[in-house]
Amino acid sequence: MSLDESQDVRTPDAEPAEPVAPAGSRGGSWAALRPLLLRMHFYAGLLIAPLLFLAAATGLLYAASWQAEAIIYSDELTVARVGESALPLSAQIDAAKGAAPAGEVVSVWPAPDTEATTRVIMESPGLPEGETLTVFVDPYTAEVRGQLATVGDALPLRAWLSEFHSSLQLGEFGRNYSELAASWMWVVALGGLALWLGRRRKHRSQLVLPDRKATGRRRTLSWHGAVGLWAVAGLVVLSATGLTWSKYAGENIGQLQDSLGGATPAVSAQLGAGADAGSGEHAGHTMPDGTQMAPPPAPTTDVGIDKAVDAARAAGVTEALRVTLPAKGKGYVIKEQDKLVPVHLDSVAVDPADARVMDELRFADYPVLAQMTRFGIDLHMGTTFGLANQIALAALAVAVMFLVFWGYRMWWLRRPTKDRKLSVGRAQPRGAWRRLPVTTLLPLAAVTAMIGWFVPLLGISLVVFLAVDVLLGFVAGRRARAA
């Protein structure tokens, strides 16, 4: 993430930088490619680094939100005293309805452990789109412990920080910042890795550990490179997983995943589709002549949520349950939501008329790509390995902020100090791409164009960088000729 690692443009009083390998010792392609990487790394660091810093700072806050949430909302999340046995879920739902009579219950999350409360999720008038009202009920006494507006499983603090991380609380427009940061993070990280590995050093330990004997800019570069080396794998994973739910690149990733047969499957809860559950959610809705059938009516009888949950448990769906109540033409959907390794993410659909399991879906039967996507997103959000995952995310966020700081510091240290005017370090000279062999230039251009199309904000910003660079070169050329 260095703003300037160039060794070829120095002022007389600048400190000599660590030597790099001669061109002939590493092959002509690398010798020609390195100046281009330096220039790209410089401009990406200069222009994208502020966005990376923002993403890291807000991500650090989000990583800490899990523990903060448990402390701030301890009254809602935990019971006052562990009882001998839990009341039926139906009784807990009745208590929640009494506390929030205007709400309509849509799902229930039974207490996942002996000290936790049950969450009754309601759609309630007056809440913004995407938010629901969660009523927290003591499963032993049916005492309502509190009510909070929630987004998915996130309570108010984590929901706000999640939105702050993804959009800076600026809505759809703000999402462009996080997508742009995620689009460039892997490019900057891998480019920096290549530059760091391509350097010549006296001791191999200097590859993985900062050189404590170095001074000035070389010391800063040593810390920047060593920390970046340790962080690069995590940064690439964060970049890739962050892009999966971005607006533009995320759509392309979803289409590619679907085309490769890696779409995330869903259990079918359609009533009357039990004999053909594998045909999808709309099974039984189309006649042979192509006409559409009306959806089945709502069931006239309902065995109740307790019997539905008993049926799911008997089918092996037992951990951290989320029960979606029947809607028109559909049955109960009961899913596991335990994302800690080993994960428990199986689900079943239960007929409300007789508690018969209509369809079931095991996480082990997910396509490999769907499993990888699930694991990647949960790693990004800090759930897969619990506290250890959250600490690792916090460490990566701090590393990014230091990498950005060190990059700007190197840029500042390379300024011409004899010039009294305000100045900063310069980039690698222009024209590096013209020195690339055709056999390297053409494939590189093709790959860059393909990636730019697939990750649109990366491609658009790269074109803007090139246009600005060409314009600056034109202006500099005119000034040189005028002089």
CSV table of N, CA, C and O in Angstrom, one decimal, residues 85 125 129 152 159 172 198 214 235 253 263 321 333 351 379 390 399-400 426 479:
chain,number,residue,atom,x,y,z
A,85,SER,N,-37.1,-25.4,33.6
A,85,SER,CA,-37.6,-25.8,32.2
A,85,SER,C,-38.2,-24.6,31.6
A,85,SER,O,-38.8,-23.7,32.2
A,125,PRO,N,-45.6,-1.3,12.5
A,125,PRO,CA,-45.8,0.0,11.8
A,125,PRO,C,-44.9,1.1,12.4
A,125,PRO,O,-44.6,1.1,13.6
A,129,GLU,N,-37.9,0.9,6.5
A,129,GLU,CA,-37.8,-0.4,5.7
A,129,GLU,C,-36.5,-1.2,6.1
A,129,GLU,O,-35.4,-0.6,6.2
A,152,GLY,N,-32.0,-7.8,10.8
A,152,GLY,CA,-31.5,-9.2,10.8
A,152,GLY,C,-31.2,-9.6,12.2
A,152,GLY,O,-32.1,-9.5,13.1
A,159,ALA,N,-26.1,-2.8,14.0
A,159,ALA,CA,-26.8,-2.4,12.8
A,159,ALA,C,-26.3,-1.1,12.3
A,159,ALA,O,-26.0,-0.9,11.1
A,172,GLU,N,-27.4,4.6,-0.5
A,172,GLU,CA,-26.9,3.9,-1.7
A,172,GLU,C,-25.6,4.6,-2.3
A,172,GLU,O,-24.7,3.9,-2.7
A,198,GLY,N,10.2,-8.8,-4.7
A,198,GLY,CA,11.2,-8.6,-5.8
A,198,GLY,C,12.4,-7.8,-5.3
A,198,GLY,O,13.3,-7.6,-6.2
A,214,ALA,N,17.7,-0.2,10.2
A,214,ALA,CA,17.5,0.8,9.2
A,214,ALA,C,17.0,2.1,9.9
A,214,ALA,O,16.5,2.2,11.0
A,235,LEU,N,-6.1,-9.5,3.7
A,235,LEU,CA,-6.6,-8.4,2.9
A,235,LEU,C,-7.3,-8.8,1.7
A,235,LEU,O,-8.3,-8.3,1.3
A,253,ILE,N,-20.6,-11.2,-9.6
A,253,ILE,CA,-20.1,-12.4,-8.9
A,253,ILE,C,-21.3,-13.3,-8.7
A,253,ILE,O,-21.2,-14.6,-8.9
A,263,ALA,N,-25.2,-21.5,-6.8
A,263,ALA,CA,-26.2,-20.6,-6.1
A,263,ALA,C,-26.6,-21.3,-4.8
A,263,ALA,O,-26.6,-22.5,-4.6
A,321,LEU,N,-32.0,-22.2,16.6
A,321,LEU,CA,-33.0,-22.2,15.6
A,321,LEU,C,-33.6,-20.8,15.2
A,321,LEU,O,-33.6,-19.9,16.1
A,333,VAL,N,-40.8,-22.6,8.2
A,333,VAL,CA,-39.4,-22.8,7.8
A,333,VAL,C,-38.6,-22.7,9.0
A,333,VAL,O,-38.6,-21.7,9.7
A,351,ASP,N,-45.1,-28.9,7.5
A,351,ASP,CA,-46.5,-28.6,7.2
A,351,ASP,C,-47.3,-28.3,8.5
A,351,ASP,O,-47.3,-29.0,9.5
A,379,LEU,N,-16.6,-15.1,7.8
A,379,LEU,CA,-15.3,-14.7,8.2
A,379,LEU,C,-15.2,-13.2,8.2
A,379,LEU,O,-14.6,-12.6,9.1
A,390,GLN,N,-13.0,-12.1,15.5
A,390,GLN,CA,-13.1,-10.7,15.7
A,390,GLN,C,-11.8,-10.0,16.0
A,390,GLN,O,-11.5,-8.9,15.6
A,399,ALA,N,-3.7,-3.0,11.0
A,399,ALA,CA,-2.5,-3.1,10.1
A,399,ALA,C,-2.8,-2.2,8.9
A,399,ALA,O,-1.8,-1.6,8.4
A,400,VAL,N,-4.0,-2.2,8.3
A,400,VAL,CA,-4.3,-1.4,7.2
A,400,VAL,C,-4.0,0.1,7.5
A,400,VAL,O,-3.5,0.8,6.7
A,426,ARG,N,7.8,12.2,-5.7
A,426,ARG,CA,7.3,12.0,-7.1
A,426,ARG,C,7.1,10.5,-7.4
A,426,ARG,O,7.7,9.6,-6.7
A,479,ARG,N,5.0,22.5,-20.7
A,479,ARG,CA,5.8,23.3,-19.9
A,479,ARG,C,7.3,23.2,-20.2
A,479,ARG,O,8.1,24.1,-20.2
